[in-house]
Amino acid sequence: MSFIGNRNWDGNGPVLIMSPCAFERRWIAEKELGIVIERTLDFESQPINALVSEVGTPSLFGGNGWIAIDGAKGKLDPFASFGNVVILAASGSGKGFFTIDYSKEKPWDRKGRLVKWTLDTVSKFGKKIEPQAAAHLVELTLGEMSLLYQEIEKLVTFVGTGDIIDHTA
């Protein structure tokens, strides 16, 4: 299951990822889009014009790797001119970004999406999980993706050489 759906991303930025879950924002950037983040800037740490200046200043020790700006809010247009920036935000707005927006997702849609993600993630470990067990796991972790991923790793380890995770595991 892909978080970007059927949209095509050409690998060039800028990217805006909006979700209430910080782990999910990072997961989408790194695992779904394959972005290798060179450094992360905290949106709250300095004024927006200072952040824009820092993003626009080439690194002395590296290439033009991806820069993540975490916790961004509000109008994010000043960052749209940079091709190597990924904005990780709970909400926001901006033109010129490849945007993935889960900030206004309904709870039942989020649950369904996380159940599908659980099924796909478990299959990447070479295992299968019953859909009811996946739904129960999402409920037990309250839809918190970082906890959900930890529990998947535990269950995969628990079943060992077995290949099916059911509601008794």
Coordinates of N, CA and C in Angstrom, one line a residue, residues 22-131:
A22 N 3.8 12.5 13.6 CA 5.2 12.8 13.1 C 5.9 11.6 12.6
F23 N 5.7 10.4 13.2 CA 6.3 9.2 12.6 C 5.8 8.9 11.2
E24 N 4.5 9.1 11.0 CA 4.0 8.8 9.7 C 4.5 9.8 8.6
R25 N 4.7 11.0 9.0 CA 5.3 12.0 8.0 C 6.7 11.6 7.6
R26 N 7.5 11.2 8.6 CA 8.8 10.7 8.3 C 8.8 9.5 7.5
W27 N 7.9 8.5 7.9 CA 7.8 7.2 7.1 C 7.5 7.5 5.7
I28 N 6.6 8.3 5.4 CA 6.2 8.6 4.0 C 7.4 9.2 3.2
A29 N 8.1 10.1 3.8 CA 9.2 10.7 3.2 C 10.3 9.7 2.9
E30 N 10.7 8.9 3.9 CA 11.9 8.0 3.8 C 11.5 6.7 3.1
K31 N 10.4 6.1 3.5 CA 10.1 4.7 3.0 C 9.3 4.7 1.8
E32 N 8.3 5.6 1.7 CA 7.4 5.6 0.5 C 8.1 6.4 -0.7
L33 N 8.6 7.6 -0.4 CA 9.2 8.4 -1.5 C 10.7 8.1 -1.7
G34 N 11.3 7.4 -0.7 CA 12.7 7.1 -0.8 C 13.7 8.3 -0.7
I35 N 13.2 9.3 0.1 CA 14.0 10.5 0.3 C 15.1 10.2 1.4
V36 N 16.3 10.4 1.1 CA 17.4 10.3 2.1 C 17.6 11.7 2.7
I37 N 17.2 11.9 3.9 CA 17.3 13.2 4.5 C 18.7 13.4 5.1
E38 N 19.3 14.4 4.6 CA 20.7 14.8 5.1 C 20.7 15.5 6.4
R39 N 19.7 16.4 6.6 CA 19.6 17.2 7.8 C 18.2 17.6 8.1
T40 N 17.9 17.8 9.3 CA 16.5 18.2 9.7 C 16.6 19.5 10.5
L41 N 15.7 20.4 10.1 CA 15.6 21.7 10.8 C 14.3 21.7 11.5
D42 N 14.3 22.3 12.7 CA 13.1 22.4 13.5 C 12.4 23.8 13.2
F43 N 11.2 23.7 12.7 CA 10.4 24.9 12.3 C 10.3 25.9 13.4
E44 N 10.2 25.4 14.6 CA 9.9 26.3 15.8 C 11.2 27.0 16.3
S45 N 12.4 26.5 15.8 CA 13.7 27.0 16.4 C 14.1 28.4 15.9
Q46 N 13.6 28.8 14.8 CA 14.0 30.1 14.3 C 13.0 30.7 13.4
P47 N 13.0 32.0 13.1 CA 12.1 32.7 12.2 C 12.1 32.0 10.8
I48 N 11.0 32.1 10.1 CA 10.8 31.5 8.8 C 11.9 32.0 7.8
N49 N 12.2 33.3 7.8 CA 13.2 33.8 6.9 C 14.6 33.3 7.1
A50 N 14.9 33.0 8.4 CA 16.2 32.4 8.7 C 16.2 31.0 8.2
L51 N 15.1 30.3 8.4 CA 15.0 28.9 7.8 C 15.2 28.9 6.3
V52 N 14.5 29.8 5.6 CA 14.6 29.9 4.2 C 16.1 30.2 3.8
S53 N 16.7 31.1 4.5 CA 18.1 31.4 4.2 C 19.0 30.1 4.5
E54 N 18.8 29.4 5.5 CA 19.6 28.2 5.8 C 19.4 27.1 4.8
V55 N 18.1 26.9 4.3 CA 17.9 26.0 3.3 C 18.6 26.3 2.0
G56 N 18.6 27.6 1.7 CA 19.2 28.1 0.5 C 20.7 28.2 0.5
T57 N 21.4 28.0 1.7 CA 22.8 28.0 1.8 C 23.4 26.6 1.6
P58 N 24.2 26.5 0.6 CA 24.8 25.1 0.3 C 25.6 24.6 1.5
S59 N 25.6 23.3 1.7 CA 26.4 22.7 2.8 C 27.9 22.7 2.4
L60 N 28.7 23.0 3.4 CA 30.1 23.0 3.2 C 30.7 21.6 3.1
F61 N 30.0 20.7 3.7 CA 30.6 19.3 3.9 C 29.8 18.2 3.1
G62 N 28.8 18.6 2.4 CA 28.0 17.6 1.7 C 27.5 18.2 0.4
G63 N 26.7 17.4 -0.3 CA 26.1 17.8 -1.5 C 24.8 18.6 -1.2
N64 N 24.0 18.5 -2.2 CA 22.7 19.2 -2.0 C 21.7 18.2 -1.6
G65 N 21.9 17.5 -0.5 CA 21.0 16.4 -0.1 C 19.7 17.0 0.4
W66 N 18.8 16.2 0.7 CA 17.4 16.6 1.2 C 17.5 17.2 2.6
I67 N 16.7 18.3 2.7 CA 16.6 18.9 4.0 C 15.1 18.8 4.4
A68 N 14.9 18.3 5.6 CA 13.6 18.2 6.2 C 13.3 19.3 7.1
I69 N 12.2 19.9 7.0 CA 11.8 20.9 8.0 C 10.6 20.4 8.7
D70 N 10.8 20.1 10.0 CA 9.8 19.3 10.8 C 9.0 20.3 11.6
G71 N 7.7 20.0 11.8 CA 6.8 20.8 12.6 C 6.4 22.1 12.0
A72 N 6.5 22.2 10.7 CA 6.1 23.4 10.0 C 4.6 23.7 10.1
K73 N 4.3 25.0 10.0 CA 2.9 25.4 10.2 C 2.6 26.6 9.2
G74 N 1.4 26.8 8.9 CA 1.0 28.0 8.2 C 1.3 27.9 6.7
K75 N 1.5 29.1 6.2 CA 1.8 29.3 4.7 C 3.2 28.9 4.5
L76 N 3.5 28.0 3.6 CA 4.8 27.4 3.4 C 5.4 27.8 2.1
D77 N 4.8 28.7 1.4 CA 5.2 29.1 0.0 C 6.7 29.5 -0.1
P78 N 7.3 30.1 0.9 CA 8.7 30.5 0.8 C 9.7 29.3 0.5
F79 N 9.3 28.1 0.8 CA 10.1 26.9 0.6 C 9.9 26.3 -0.7
A80 N 8.9 26.7 -1.5 CA 8.5 26.1 -2.7 C 9.5 26.2 -3.8
S81 N 10.5 27.1 -3.7 CA 11.5 27.3 -4.8 C 12.7 26.4 -4.6
F82 N 12.7 25.6 -3.5 CA 13.8 24.7 -3.3 C 13.5 23.3 -3.7
G83 N 14.4 22.6 -4.5 CA 14.1 21.3 -5.0 C 14.5 20.2 -4.1
N84 N 15.2 20.5 -3.0 CA 15.7 19.5 -2.1 C 15.1 19.6 -0.7
V85 N 13.9 20.1 -0.6 CA 13.3 20.3 0.8 C 12.0 19.5 0.9
V86 N 11.9 18.9 2.0 CA 10.7 18.2 2.4 C 10.1 18.8 3.7
I87 N 8.9 19.2 3.6 CA 8.2 19.9 4.7 C 7.4 18.8 5.4
L88 N 7.6 18.6 6.7 CA 6.9 17.6 7.5 C 6.0 18.4 8.5
A89 N 4.7 18.4 8.2 CA 3.8 19.3 9.0 C 2.5 18.6 9.4
A90 N 1.9 19.1 10.5 CA 0.6 18.5 10.9 C -0.4 19.2 10.0
S91 N -0.2 20.4 9.6 CA -1.1 21.1 8.6 C -0.4 22.2 8.0
G92 N -0.9 22.8 7.0 CA -0.3 23.9 6.4 C -0.8 24.1 5.0
S93 N -0.2 25.0 4.2 CA -0.6 25.3 2.8 C 0.6 25.8 2.1
G94 N 0.5 25.5 0.8 CA 1.6 26.1 -0.1 C 1.4 25.6 -1.5
K95 N 1.8 26.4 -2.4 CA 1.7 26.1 -3.9 C 3.1 25.7 -4.4
G96 N 3.1 24.8 -5.3 CA 4.3 24.4 -6.0 C 5.0 23.2 -5.3
F97 N 4.3 22.5 -4.4 CA 4.8 21.3 -3.7 C 4.1 20.1 -4.3
F98 N 4.9 19.0 -4.3 CA 4.2 17.7 -4.4 C 3.7 17.4 -3.0
T99 N 2.3 17.3 -2.9 CA 1.7 17.3 -1.6 C 1.0 16.0 -1.3
I100 N 1.3 15.5 -0.1 CA 0.5 14.3 0.4 C -0.1 14.9 1.7
D101 N -1.5 14.9 1.7 CA -2.2 15.5 2.8 C -3.1 14.5 3.5
Y102 N -2.8 14.1 4.7 CA -3.6 13.3 5.6 C -4.1 14.1 6.8
S103 N -4.0 15.5 6.7 CA -4.3 16.3 7.9 C -5.8 16.4 8.2
K104 N -6.6 16.2 7.2 CA -8.1 16.3 7.4 C -8.8 14.9 7.2
E105 N -8.0 13.9 7.4 CA -8.5 12.5 7.1 C -9.5 12.1 8.2
K106 N -10.6 11.6 7.9 CA -11.6 11.1 8.8 C -11.1 9.9 9.6
P107 N -11.5 9.7 10.9 CA -10.9 8.6 11.7 C -11.2 7.3 11.1
W108 N -12.4 7.0 10.5 CA -12.6 5.7 9.9 C -11.8 5.5 8.6
D109 N -11.5 6.6 7.9 CA -10.7 6.4 6.7 C -9.2 6.1 7.1
R110 N -8.8 6.8 8.2 CA -7.4 6.5 8.7 C -7.3 5.1 9.2
K111 N -8.3 4.6 9.9 CA -8.3 3.2 10.4 C -8.2 2.2 9.2
G112 N -9.0 2.4 8.2 CA -9.0 1.6 7.0 C -7.6 1.6 6.3
R113 N -7.0 2.8 6.2 CA -5.7 3.0 5.6 C -4.6 2.3 6.4
L114 N -4.7 2.4 7.7 CA -3.7 1.8 8.6 C -3.8 0.3 8.6
V115 N -5.1 -0.2 8.5 CA -5.2 -1.7 8.4 C -4.6 -2.2 7.1
K116 N -4.8 -1.5 5.9 CA -4.2 -1.9 4.7 C -2.6 -1.8 4.8
W117 N -2.2 -0.7 5.5 CA -0.7 -0.5 5.6 C -0.2 -1.7 6.5
T118 N -0.9 -2.1 7.5 CA -0.5 -3.2 8.4 C -0.4 -4.5 7.5
L119 N -1.4 -4.8 6.7 CA -1.4 -6.0 5.9 C -0.1 -6.0 5.0
D120 N 0.1 -4.8 4.3 CA 1.3 -4.7 3.4 C 2.6 -4.8 4.2
T121 N 2.7 -4.2 5.3 CA 3.9 -4.2 6.1 C 4.3 -5.6 6.6
V122 N 3.3 -6.3 7.0 CA 3.5 -7.7 7.5 C 3.9 -8.5 6.3
S123 N 3.4 -8.3 5.1 CA 3.7 -9.1 4.0 C 5.2 -8.8 3.5
K124 N 5.7 -7.6 3.8 CA 7.1 -7.3 3.5 C 8.0 -8.1 4.4
F125 N 7.6 -8.6 5.5 CA 8.3 -9.4 6.4 C 8.2 -10.9 6.0
G126 N 7.4 -11.2 4.9 CA 7.2 -12.6 4.5 C 6.2 -13.3 5.3
K127 N 5.3 -12.6 5.9 CA 4.2 -13.2 6.8 C 2.9 -12.7 6.3
K128 N 1.8 -13.3 6.8 CA 0.5 -12.9 6.5 C -0.2 -12.6 7.8
I129 N -1.1 -11.7 7.8 CA -1.9 -11.4 9.0 C -3.4 -11.4 8.6
E130 N -4.2 -11.9 9.4 CA -5.7 -11.9 9.2 C -6.2 -10.5 9.2
P131 N -7.1 -10.1 8.3 CA -7.6 -8.7 8.3 C -8.2 -8.3 9.7

